[in-house]
Each structure stands twice: as C-alpha cells, then as structure tokens.
Amino acid sequence: MRRMFARLGSSPLGPAILGIGYFTVAMLALLATRGVYGIAAIWPPSGILLATLLIVPRRSVWRFVVAAVVASFAANLLDGTGVRIAAGFSAANGLEAMVATLILRRRSRGWARGRSGRRVSFLDPSGLGAFIVASSIAALVSAGVATCISPDPTREFMLSWFSTVWLGMLLVTPLLLAIFEIGASARHAVSRSDATHLIGIVALTVVASAATFHQTEYPLLFLPMMVVVIAVLRGGMLGGIVSIVVVVAVGSWALCRGTGPVFLIREPQEARMLFFQLYLLALFVSALPMATLLAARDRLRVTLSERIRLLDQAEAAAHIGHWRIDPSDHAIFWSPEVFRIHGMAEGELPMLDQVVALYHPDDRGRVAEIVADALADGLPFSFEARLVWPNGAVRHVSVQGERDFSSPDDAIGLFGLVRDVTDQIDARQVLRDARDAADRSAQAAMLLASTDALTGLANRRRIGEYLESSLAAEAEGPAGGAGLSVILFDIDQFKAVNDRYGHDVGDEVLKRIAASAAEGLRNTDLIGRYGGEEFVIILPATDPQTALKIAERVRKTIEGSAEDQQPMVTVSLGIASTRGEDSARAILKRADIALYEAKRAGRNRSRMA
C-alpha cells in the first residue's frame, strides 16, 4: 500500500481521487448537519486531507492541496456560497492541512528527504500530544483566515469554525491513518478474531448511539461514552476510533432530523451545536489517550519480553549469567544461564548456604567470607573460584557483584554476574606454557645468533656489539681509568695445516686453539672467532701492560697445548689499547697492524700497537 500511495502521489490520478472524495464528503457534511452560518457540525474533509498529506511523498503535497481546495470551492459554490467567500473558505481549509502537516512532519527527518510513509504515531503519548497540538494550531489559523473572509466576522463564527475543522481532523485523521497502517503492514493485518471484535464494536455503538440520539426524552449521552470505552478496551486504538466515528455519524444524522438529547437544551441552535461538538471532543479525550496508554503498555510489555529473551540468548552465548540476592530475606534469583553455569537444570532456586556449598571445598570458606562481608558493608567485590558440578566436574567461574539499592528500608542486597571462565583458565595455562617455550626458544636463538658454530666462541657480530658497548662504558667512566685493550691473534701458517692434513683436522685445530685461549680469562673478558683462523679477545678495564701479559699467557698456553698433539701450531698476537676517543674500527685496525708486525718478526710472539 505504501508503494501504491507513492505511485498515486506522483501521478495525476491521486489528486483527482482525493478531489472527488473531498467534494463528496464535503457535500454530505453540508447537507447532513448544519450549524450557524452554514458550517457543518464537523468537517470530515479536513481530516481526509490531513491524513492524505501525512501519507503521500513531500514533493506531491501541493498537488493534493490544490485538488482539495478546488473541491472545497466547488462544494461551497453548490451550497450557495458566494465566489469570494467560497474561495476564502477553501483557502482556509487548504491552509489548515498544510500547517498541521508542516508541524507534524518536521518531527521526522525522513520526510525532509522526500520519503513517503506515515509519520504520526498514536501509540505513544508524545505522538498523540503532538497531533492534538498541531491540529489545534492549524484549526486556529484556519478559523482566523475564515473569520477575516466571512461577511459577519464574529467570535461565535470563529469558535464554530475552529471546533468544526478541529473535530474533523481529530476524529477522521486517526481513523484513516490506522486503516492505512493496517493495509501497509502485513504484521498488523486484522485477524478474523479482530474483525469479529470490530464488527461487534460497530454494532454495539450503532445500537447505543441510536438509543441515545433518536429520542429526545432522556439524556442518555453516557451510553455512547461507555461503549467507546468498551471499544478501546476490546479493540484498542482502531476500535476506539471506529466507535467514535459511528457516534459522530449517527449523532449528526439525528441532529439533522431534529432529534437527540441536545434538543433538551432550551437554548438557540448555535448553543446546541456547540454542545454536540464539545460532547464529541469529550469522547475523543476520553478514548484516544486511554487507547494510547494501553498501546504503550502493550508495546512496553512486548519490548520487555523481547529484551529478556535477547538477554537470555546473549548470556547463553557469552556464558555469563546474572544473579540477585534479595535485600529483605536474602532469597536468591538466578537467570537461566546461571543454572547452566552451575551444571543444574532450571528449577527451584537454591538458598544462599546451598549456593556456597556448590563451590570446591578449598574455595568454599573464601567465597562464604566474601559474600558475608558484601552483605554486611555493601561494597563491590569480585573473585575467581571453582565450582563442583553434580557429576563431579570442576569448572572455574569469575563472580562479581555490587549492592542492590532497590530496598526502601536501606537493607543490603546484592546484584552481580557470574561467568564460566574454564576455557579462559585453560587457555591462560596454554599461553603460559607457550610463552615459557617461546622464551627458551628465543634465548636459544639469541645464543645461536651470537655464537660461532664451530668453536662455540662469540662470533663476529657478538664481538662487534661487545666492543662497542665496552667502549661506550669506558668513555662514560671516570677519567684516568685503566682503559680497554684488544688482543687480535691468528694461527701461524694455518693454510699449510689445511693443505697437509685436510680441513677436518684444521677444524679440530681451531677448536683446540679456542679452548686453550679461553682458559684463564675473566668473566668480563670476551673471546671470539673473528673469521677464518683469526680470533679476538676484548679486555675491558685493562691497561696495555696487563693486556701484554695476558697475550703472552695465551700464546704460551696454546704453544704448550700443542706439544703432545699434531699438528703443532703457534699463534701471533697484536695488542692495542684505547687512547683518546677510539672507535671499534680504529682499535681493531691498530691491533691488526701489531699482529702483522709480530708475523714479520718471526711469528709466535706478541706485539703492542
């Protein structure tokens, strides 16, 4: 139906249909019941136009307004109204609908973007209140314009016009919007039971209205009001609106024939008409707000039920349940997920001591103490503990709670959450084990990255890092310190060893030299294989004389270790110590020069740079 109205709004057929309907209803209203100055008791076309403007797309509103104004102008002319007055009255009718539509649709951002659809809701008090305010303002504006156009602009004329068009909008617009909503949404389609109730409401209202308005002896105006209340209770908003419209139709017809309780009033016709309009307004005020409140209650009940269902689903998905300890008697409430977390089927709620007894014996005393303290001082708490299920399985739970302030006498109750964290505890242990394994692997990798694979000494990378850090520490130390020394040595004529004995023997010689050279070094000293048969010893806080003694000791140790092993090898050593602001490259270069001086001097000896 929404698409149908959108199509009608964008084609000439929609405004034409509205114009014909507007003209027909206007003529029936003018012919059926007349008030002072030829104004009808109610003006249903106002409600028809307002409902239409609230339904059609924004861009099509002006077409329907023009169609309604033309139809109103024609109806007024046929009723005998002059051209100028008919045009003014028609403009007033179009203006009232535009004003009400502007006020109501400005509450919706969707209409500002040109979308169609109903924008007024009578299912909440704010929506009904906005509709009443908007329609009353529109009726007042229309009455002011019409009074200015009228040949006899009196207060009585303005009041009669205001009440007529206002009642038209109040009574007809909600009915048409309710019918549109039913047709537009399959979810709100009227069932067979609802249709039966609606037919019964119409029949009962017709009987009560006929008994009230088609006799002039008894003031039975309370009968339709009682029926309207029953209609609201049985049929909701739609039932109440339909019942009021039936009362309007029957009452207007009776008023046209000169019957009804209003003729018991010994006043002029204008006063009787005003009384009838006030009576219809009273029906509206008594029925629609009550229907709105009932609809809001039902909607709140459905919303609350849906939220509880979604909460249960969310708790089941997250393995989190909520619980409550009543402030008055410490009775326990558990959500369905709490039962599942405790390994129990939903059923009778346990007592507080029974809940504590569900915990592991090693945790039970701690849990009882925490809960007892919270019930005494009302302070928030949280803990992790183990539950023992009826089948013996042990589960880990995390519990947190805080004070429940619902008690009117300040008694302390508790509200909180319980979460099954067994998987998290297991995952935590797995992560801990994985972290330890990763640490061990990282340490092994770091050792491998800084160690020469053949000799087990520091490799070239580690030598460079240690030398840089030692130089930096030496530079930051106190002036006049021992300084830093470097011993660079290699195996004499090592190529001949490889050529004669092979590389396997050469590798064994390298390992033997490494082990011998490492003997007797301090914890702060570092020895490493610099490359090939070349080695480096870094001596922090060592002056040149001490470095020379260490170099000689290393040379003699290597020479002595070779006496009972083949092939016999010796080493030549170059020593360099820091002077001024040395860099790692500079000190190694000086040590290398000293090494070659030892080579040229005959090998198997040490030389200072």
XYZ file of C-alpha atoms in Angstrom:
609
model
C 0.000 0.000 0.000
C 2.885 2.372 0.651
C 4.116 1.840 -2.898
C 0.592 2.375 -4.211
C 0.348 5.730 -2.414
C 3.790 6.680 -3.693
C 2.694 5.950 -7.259
C -0.608 7.800 -6.813
C 1.261 10.750 -5.325
C 3.426 11.092 -8.412
C 0.557 10.711 -10.939
C -2.479 12.933 -11.688
C -4.819 10.120 -10.619
C -4.074 10.523 -6.899
C -5.057 14.199 -6.589
C -8.137 13.543 -8.758
C -9.306 10.751 -6.440
C -8.749 12.988 -3.419
C -10.645 15.854 -5.056
C -13.641 13.652 -5.824
C -13.662 12.169 -2.331
C -13.191 15.565 -0.721
C -16.049 17.062 -2.738
C -18.399 14.157 -1.957
C -17.744 14.177 1.788
C -17.937 17.978 1.918
C -21.368 17.975 0.238
C -22.644 15.250 2.592
C -21.358 17.195 5.604
C -23.023 20.416 4.405
C -26.300 18.654 3.686
C -26.443 16.384 6.726
C -25.855 18.713 9.668
C -25.826 22.490 9.573
C -24.710 24.911 12.215
C -24.540 28.651 12.454
C -23.585 30.424 9.211
C -23.955 27.206 7.248
C -20.975 25.497 8.926
C -21.282 21.739 9.491
C -21.127 20.208 12.985
C -17.803 18.588 11.997
C -15.809 18.945 8.814
C -14.532 15.464 7.843
C -12.760 16.732 4.682
C -10.193 18.406 6.941
C -9.298 15.030 8.417
C -9.227 13.383 4.977
C -6.838 15.979 3.551
C -4.551 15.946 6.600
C -4.311 12.138 6.552
C -3.513 12.227 2.828
C -0.771 14.831 3.236
C 0.804 12.777 6.021
C 0.941 9.728 3.744
C 1.976 10.964 0.293
C 5.563 11.974 -0.610
C 6.611 15.532 0.156
C 7.049 16.508 -3.480
C 3.370 15.655 -4.198
C 1.786 17.547 -1.290
C 0.973 20.681 -3.287
C -0.967 18.690 -5.909
C -3.286 17.224 -3.295
C -3.723 20.599 -1.604
C -4.717 22.180 -4.911
C -7.161 19.323 -5.617
C -8.734 19.694 -2.161
C -9.026 23.488 -2.475
C -10.731 23.139 -5.876
C -13.128 20.512 -4.474
C -13.903 22.685 -1.442
C -14.507 25.690 -3.689
C -16.956 23.681 -5.816
C -18.807 22.329 -2.773
C -19.188 25.795 -1.275
C -20.450 27.204 -4.588
C -23.048 24.427 -4.926
C -24.141 25.105 -1.350
C -24.918 28.665 -2.304
C -21.845 30.490 -1.008
C -20.566 33.467 -2.978
C -17.438 33.159 -5.118
C -15.239 35.381 -2.937
C -16.292 33.758 0.307
C -16.131 30.247 -1.203
C -12.571 30.928 -2.378
C -11.568 32.287 1.038
C -13.137 29.354 2.916
C -11.443 26.876 0.559
C -8.078 28.565 1.040
C -8.577 28.379 4.813
C -9.285 24.619 4.544
C -6.166 24.058 2.472
C -4.062 26.199 4.795
C -5.101 24.284 7.906
C -3.973 20.975 6.432
C -0.671 22.478 5.301
C 0.045 23.966 8.735
C -0.726 20.711 10.560
C 1.333 18.706 8.069
C 4.293 21.046 8.355
C 4.290 20.846 12.163
C 3.910 17.058 12.289
C 6.278 16.177 9.502
C 9.049 18.436 10.753
C 9.310 15.944 13.619
C 10.562 13.393 11.071
C 13.857 13.764 9.234
C 12.681 11.172 6.711
C 10.035 13.489 5.267
C 12.643 16.189 4.848
C 14.388 13.814 2.459
C 11.217 13.355 0.455
C 10.263 9.849 1.570
C 6.676 8.743 1.955
C 5.017 6.848 4.772
C 3.115 7.618 7.941
C 4.977 9.973 10.207
C 2.438 10.318 13.040
C 2.110 7.664 15.740
C -0.795 7.455 18.173
C 0.811 4.548 20.039
C 2.696 6.787 22.442
C 1.526 9.810 24.433
C 4.041 12.166 22.845
C 2.803 11.314 19.335
C -0.831 11.833 20.311
C 0.026 15.049 22.111
C 1.891 16.372 19.080
C -1.063 15.560 16.844
C -3.540 17.345 19.144
C -1.315 20.432 19.375
C -0.623 20.550 15.634
C -4.294 20.117 14.674
C -5.435 22.744 17.181
C -2.899 25.280 15.845
C -3.939 24.515 12.280
C -7.631 24.843 13.164
C -6.977 28.174 14.887
C -5.094 29.518 11.843
C -7.892 28.340 9.548
C -10.553 29.880 11.776
C -8.706 33.195 11.784
C -8.471 33.261 7.980
C -12.104 32.211 7.546
C -13.282 34.860 10.026
C -11.466 37.544 8.077
C -13.215 36.359 4.889
C -16.654 35.965 6.484
C -19.245 38.723 5.852
C -20.094 38.688 9.578
C -16.778 38.039 11.414
C -17.896 37.377 14.983
C -16.387 35.468 17.848
C -19.136 32.891 17.575
C -18.291 32.272 13.912
C -14.590 31.827 14.697
C -15.319 29.424 17.574
C -17.728 27.409 15.429
C -15.241 27.150 12.535
C -12.411 26.216 14.893
C -14.374 23.437 16.615
C -15.728 22.113 13.306
C -12.425 21.693 11.472
C -10.563 20.629 14.620
C -13.056 17.830 15.267
C -12.784 16.827 11.614
C -9.024 16.379 11.988
C -9.191 14.800 15.442
C -11.791 12.172 14.504
C -11.112 11.377 10.851
C -7.312 11.576 10.518
C -6.512 8.895 13.140
C -9.059 6.525 11.569
C -7.618 6.894 8.069
C -4.031 6.598 9.279
C -4.902 3.442 11.253
C -6.542 1.907 8.168
C -3.518 2.853 6.073
C -1.132 1.312 8.587
C -3.110 -1.937 8.650
C -3.041 -2.144 4.876
C 0.624 -1.175 4.638
C 1.965 -3.733 7.094
C 1.210 -7.422 6.949
C 2.366 -7.732 10.554
C -0.591 -5.581 11.676
C -3.174 -7.198 9.424
C -6.580 -7.633 11.081
C -7.182 -11.251 12.016
C -10.582 -12.960 11.904
C -10.919 -12.500 15.640
C -10.042 -8.800 15.375
C -12.544 -8.378 12.542
C -15.257 -10.036 14.648
C -14.496 -7.710 17.542
C -14.588 -4.712 15.189
C -17.974 -5.731 13.786
C -19.297 -6.225 17.306
C -17.994 -2.792 18.333
C -19.699 -1.139 15.356
C -22.985 -2.939 16.059
C -22.915 -2.094 19.766
C -22.053 1.549 19.024
C -24.875 1.823 16.473
C -27.374 0.464 18.986
C -26.167 2.727 21.811
C -25.993 5.801 19.532
C -29.469 5.152 18.099
C -30.891 4.725 21.603
C -29.231 7.998 22.596
C -29.809 10.305 19.622
C -33.064 9.102 18.058
C -35.141 10.142 21.017
C -35.461 13.442 22.842
C -36.953 12.343 26.150
C -33.920 11.055 28.072
C -30.339 12.434 28.241
C -28.572 9.135 27.554
C -25.328 10.706 26.360
C -23.388 8.479 28.767
C -24.297 5.348 26.751
C -22.075 6.097 23.721
C -19.250 7.075 26.049
C -19.493 3.733 27.854
C -19.470 1.923 24.524
C -16.444 3.894 23.352
C -14.548 2.892 26.487
C -15.502 -0.757 25.901
C -14.396 -0.410 22.271
C -10.987 0.878 23.361
C -10.548 -1.969 25.829
C -11.546 -4.612 23.279
C -10.305 -3.141 20.012
C -7.514 -0.815 21.029
C -6.856 2.383 19.111
C -8.691 1.265 15.970
C -11.742 0.101 17.926
C -11.985 3.402 19.793
C -11.657 5.494 16.645
C -14.252 3.450 14.749
C -16.677 3.681 17.684
C -16.310 7.474 17.876
C -16.827 7.826 14.120
C -20.029 5.785 14.368
C -21.236 8.049 17.173
C -20.441 11.088 15.017
C -22.329 9.683 12.032
C -25.424 8.612 13.988
C -25.448 11.774 16.088
C -25.064 14.044 13.055
C -27.883 12.279 11.228
C -30.139 12.589 14.284
C -29.220 16.248 14.652
C -30.199 16.806 11.023
C -33.620 15.244 11.716
C -34.102 17.323 14.850
C -33.853 14.552 17.455
C -31.442 13.780 20.264
C -30.651 14.854 23.822
C -29.195 18.154 22.617
C -32.738 19.365 21.948
C -33.428 19.137 25.660
C -31.288 22.266 25.922
C -33.530 25.323 25.918
C -31.057 27.416 24.013
C -30.627 28.572 20.399
C -29.455 26.159 17.714
C -25.942 27.564 17.902
C -25.633 26.544 21.567
C -26.944 23.047 20.822
C -24.413 22.653 18.029
C -21.575 23.806 20.289
C -22.716 21.355 22.972
C -22.721 18.497 20.457
C -19.203 19.417 19.335
C -17.974 19.559 22.927
C -19.575 16.167 23.506
C -17.668 14.698 20.558
C -14.460 16.292 21.862
C -15.124 14.698 25.246
C -15.465 11.306 23.545
C -12.138 11.851 21.834
C -10.399 12.980 25.019
C -11.754 10.027 26.984
C -10.997 7.375 24.366
C -7.814 8.095 22.445
C -5.487 8.937 25.380
C -6.635 5.776 27.119
C -6.046 3.786 23.929
C -2.610 5.371 23.612
C -1.679 4.432 27.154
C -2.935 0.876 26.672
C -0.988 0.592 23.417
C 2.117 1.960 25.132
C 1.664 -0.574 27.926
C 1.311 -3.450 25.465
C 4.286 -2.230 23.481
C 6.334 -1.933 26.664
C 5.316 -5.456 27.644
C 6.350 -6.799 24.230
C 9.600 -4.825 24.317
C 10.401 -6.054 27.822
C 9.646 -9.639 26.847
C 11.850 -9.320 23.761
C 14.681 -7.777 25.756
C 14.518 -10.574 28.321
C 14.614 -13.136 25.505
C 17.598 -11.417 23.879
C 19.309 -11.096 27.262
C 18.919 -14.828 27.848
C 20.337 -15.531 24.383
C 23.246 -13.149 24.940
C 24.032 -14.692 28.323
C 23.909 -18.191 26.836
C 26.263 -17.151 24.010
C 28.711 -15.409 26.353
C 28.376 -17.942 29.222
C 27.505 -15.071 31.552
C 24.539 -15.138 33.923
C 23.132 -12.564 36.328
C 22.021 -13.177 39.875
C 20.428 -11.266 42.722
C 20.211 -11.629 46.482
C 17.015 -10.031 47.769
C 17.640 -7.328 50.402
C 14.722 -8.368 52.598
C 15.126 -12.137 53.024
C 18.355 -12.919 51.096
C 16.403 -15.053 48.647
C 18.351 -15.961 45.519
C 17.392 -15.199 41.922
C 19.259 -16.849 39.050
C 18.946 -16.210 35.333
C 18.693 -19.364 33.165
C 22.402 -19.177 32.275
C 23.404 -19.262 35.959
C 21.711 -22.663 36.264
C 23.691 -23.898 33.254
C 26.951 -22.496 34.644
C 26.339 -24.458 37.867
C 25.576 -27.627 35.896
C 21.968 -27.658 37.083
C 18.627 -27.772 35.301
C 16.315 -24.782 35.717
C 14.040 -25.299 38.658
C 13.697 -24.334 42.274
C 16.083 -21.580 43.300
C 18.614 -22.591 45.986
C 19.182 -20.864 49.302
C 22.336 -18.837 49.954
C 24.050 -21.552 52.005
C 23.237 -24.101 49.298
C 24.901 -21.877 46.682
C 28.078 -21.597 48.765
C 28.094 -25.390 49.190
C 28.365 -25.778 45.390
C 31.925 -24.428 45.425
C 35.074 -26.513 45.738
C 35.896 -27.317 49.390
C 39.181 -25.428 49.114
C 37.355 -22.291 47.884
C 34.154 -22.556 49.907
C 35.337 -20.704 53.015
C 36.741 -17.812 50.989
C 33.530 -17.462 48.967
C 31.349 -17.530 52.109
C 33.500 -14.846 53.724
C 33.411 -12.565 50.656
C 29.606 -12.804 50.330
C 29.085 -12.286 54.056
C 31.271 -9.164 54.020
C 29.423 -7.791 50.979
C 26.043 -8.314 52.684
C 27.388 -6.527 55.741
C 29.064 -3.493 54.153
C 27.580 -3.396 50.623
C 30.967 -2.889 48.960
C 31.635 -4.238 45.441
C 33.559 -7.491 45.166
C 34.939 -9.941 42.640
C 36.651 -13.306 42.846
C 37.524 -16.427 40.903
C 36.717 -19.836 42.332
C 35.978 -23.425 41.365
C 32.521 -24.948 41.144
C 31.897 -28.648 41.552
C 29.066 -29.849 39.312
C 26.682 -32.573 40.458
C 28.506 -35.004 38.129
C 31.849 -34.171 39.771
C 33.236 -31.948 37.001
C 35.171 -28.909 38.181
C 34.548 -25.579 36.485
C 36.214 -22.215 37.034
C 33.946 -19.171 37.445
C 34.506 -15.450 37.812
C 31.976 -13.708 40.076
C 31.482 -10.002 40.565
C 28.788 -8.173 42.484
C 27.727 -4.896 43.975
C 24.999 -3.542 46.215
C 21.380 -3.643 45.086
C 19.701 -0.383 46.138
C 16.116 -1.481 45.456
C 15.174 -1.904 49.114
C 13.091 1.006 50.513
C 14.466 0.478 54.049
C 18.160 0.541 53.034
C 18.566 -3.201 53.570
C 21.601 -4.518 51.721
C 21.005 -6.781 48.764
C 23.415 -7.839 46.061
C 23.334 -7.965 42.288
C 26.028 -9.323 40.047
C 27.315 -11.520 37.254
C 28.830 -14.980 37.143
C 30.886 -16.108 34.158
C 32.265 -19.504 33.251
C 35.990 -18.914 32.704
C 37.103 -22.529 32.491
C 38.131 -22.156 28.880
C 39.969 -18.923 29.679
C 41.808 -20.568 32.592
C 42.821 -23.465 30.351
C 43.821 -21.058 27.590
C 45.767 -18.996 30.115
C 47.774 -22.061 31.116
C 48.366 -22.966 27.482
C 49.565 -19.424 26.813
C 51.824 -19.548 29.868
C 53.395 -22.795 28.675
C 53.727 -21.408 25.163
C 55.330 -18.248 26.499
C 57.898 -20.225 28.501
C 58.683 -22.338 25.452
C 58.975 -19.201 23.343
C 61.336 -17.639 25.900
C 63.531 -20.709 25.826
C 63.488 -20.729 22.034
C 64.299 -17.034 21.927
C 67.222 -17.495 24.284
C 68.497 -20.389 22.190
C 68.069 -18.345 19.016
C 69.890 -15.389 20.540
C 72.706 -17.676 21.642
C 72.862 -19.255 18.212
C 72.876 -15.844 16.515
C 75.830 -14.653 18.611
C 77.907 -17.867 18.702
C 80.404 -19.331 16.254
C 79.063 -22.759 15.311
C 82.491 -24.464 15.102
C 84.305 -23.211 18.201
C 81.415 -22.211 20.466
C 83.036 -18.785 20.944
C 81.409 -15.447 20.222
C 81.025 -14.740 16.526
C 82.000 -11.593 14.637
C 78.615 -9.942 15.264
C 78.799 -10.526 19.006
C 82.410 -9.276 19.080
C 81.394 -6.004 17.411
C 78.429 -5.479 19.792
C 80.507 -6.179 22.904
C 83.365 -3.964 21.760
C 81.005 -1.059 21.034
C 79.274 -1.366 24.407
C 82.602 -1.712 26.254
C 83.979 1.388 24.544
C 80.840 3.324 25.431
C 81.089 2.221 29.070
C 84.768 3.130 29.139
C 84.002 6.595 27.709
C 81.382 7.240 30.406
C 83.685 6.040 33.187
C 85.919 8.242 35.301
C 88.889 9.916 33.663
C 92.232 8.230 34.170
C 90.828 4.709 34.186
C 92.661 1.594 33.007
C 91.059 1.860 29.558
C 90.243 -1.030 27.240
C 92.563 -3.400 25.391
C 92.061 -5.725 22.429
C 94.140 -8.797 21.523
C 93.941 -9.906 17.901
C 95.665 -13.187 17.053
C 95.697 -15.844 14.367
C 97.270 -19.259 13.799
C 100.677 -19.223 12.173
C 100.804 -20.879 8.733
C 97.306 -22.304 9.146
C 96.916 -22.706 5.379
C 99.746 -25.238 5.405
C 97.902 -27.223 8.076
C 94.781 -27.397 5.920
C 96.782 -28.301 2.846
C 98.725 -31.070 4.556
C 96.185 -32.547 6.962
C 92.888 -31.508 5.426
C 90.099 -29.203 6.576
C 88.705 -31.645 9.132
C 91.989 -31.588 11.025
C 92.102 -27.843 10.528
C 88.693 -27.534 12.203
C 89.941 -29.576 15.158
C 92.939 -27.261 15.442
C 90.614 -24.260 15.517
C 88.555 -25.802 18.304
C 91.692 -26.688 20.253
C 93.050 -23.173 19.924
C 89.710 -21.691 21.009
C 89.567 -23.838 24.144
C 93.168 -23.074 25.087
C 92.855 -19.331 24.549
C 89.687 -19.139 26.674
C 91.445 -20.595 29.719
C 92.136 -18.138 32.485
C 90.125 -15.196 31.095
C 87.984 -13.074 33.408
C 84.166 -13.025 33.397
C 84.256 -9.549 31.870
C 86.618 -10.618 29.058
C 85.246 -11.837 25.750
C 86.989 -14.130 23.289
C 85.565 -14.759 19.850
C 86.394 -16.058 16.419
C 86.740 -13.043 14.157
C 86.937 -15.036 10.934
C 88.860 -17.982 9.485
C 91.818 -18.646 11.803
C 91.663 -15.169 13.364
C 90.497 -14.598 16.990
C 89.821 -11.536 19.160
C 89.989 -11.097 22.928
C 88.330 -7.953 24.363
C 89.681 -6.899 27.759
C 87.627 -4.145 29.471
C 89.341 -2.092 32.196
C 92.778 -3.400 31.168
C 95.870 -1.273 30.676
C 98.490 -2.072 27.954
C 100.962 -3.814 30.305
C 98.308 -6.144 31.695
C 96.999 -6.818 28.174
C 100.534 -7.780 27.077
C 100.863 -10.222 29.989
C 97.503 -11.804 29.121
C 98.532 -12.086 25.469
C 101.780 -13.828 26.406
C 99.912 -16.191 28.698
C 97.527 -17.085 25.876
C 100.431 -17.579 23.436
C 102.323 -19.867 25.798
C 99.169 -21.849 26.686
C 98.499 -22.522 23.007
C 102.108 -23.376 22.359
C 102.228 -25.724 25.333
C 99.000 -27.467 24.413
C 100.419 -28.328 21.004
C 103.452 -30.251 22.289
C 101.579 -33.551 22.645
C 99.158 -33.033 19.723
C 99.591 -32.969 15.992
C 99.880 -30.823 14.113
C 101.798 -28.438 16.330
C 100.774 -24.808 15.818
C 101.603 -21.422 17.276
C 99.891 -18.047 17.219
C 100.972 -14.454 16.662
C 99.256 -11.720 18.655
C 98.743 -7.976 18.246
C 97.666 -5.834 21.207
C 96.035 -2.400 21.073
C 94.727 -0.252 23.913
C 92.399 2.750 23.809
C 93.865 6.175 23.525
C 91.615 9.202 23.437
C 88.277 8.711 21.728
C 88.930 5.442 19.883
C 86.330 3.749 17.768
C 85.934 -0.010 17.487
C 87.231 0.072 13.948
C 90.284 2.142 14.900
C 91.391 -0.042 17.798
C 90.927 -3.240 15.773
C 92.961 -1.738 12.941
C 95.832 -0.907 15.319
C 95.677 -4.421 16.766
C 95.772 -5.839 13.241
C 98.879 -3.782 12.400
C 100.543 -5.027 15.577
C 99.635 -8.607 14.614
C 101.384 -8.289 11.264
C 104.424 -6.817 12.977
C 104.520 -9.966 15.109
C 104.325 -12.027 11.908
C 107.187 -10.157 10.290
C 109.250 -10.506 13.458
C 109.207 -14.296 13.161
C 105.757 -15.398 14.351
C 104.812 -16.988 17.702
C 105.159 -13.692 19.540
C 103.214 -10.662 20.764
C 103.499 -7.046 19.729
C 101.994 -3.886 21.151
C 100.446 -1.366 18.760
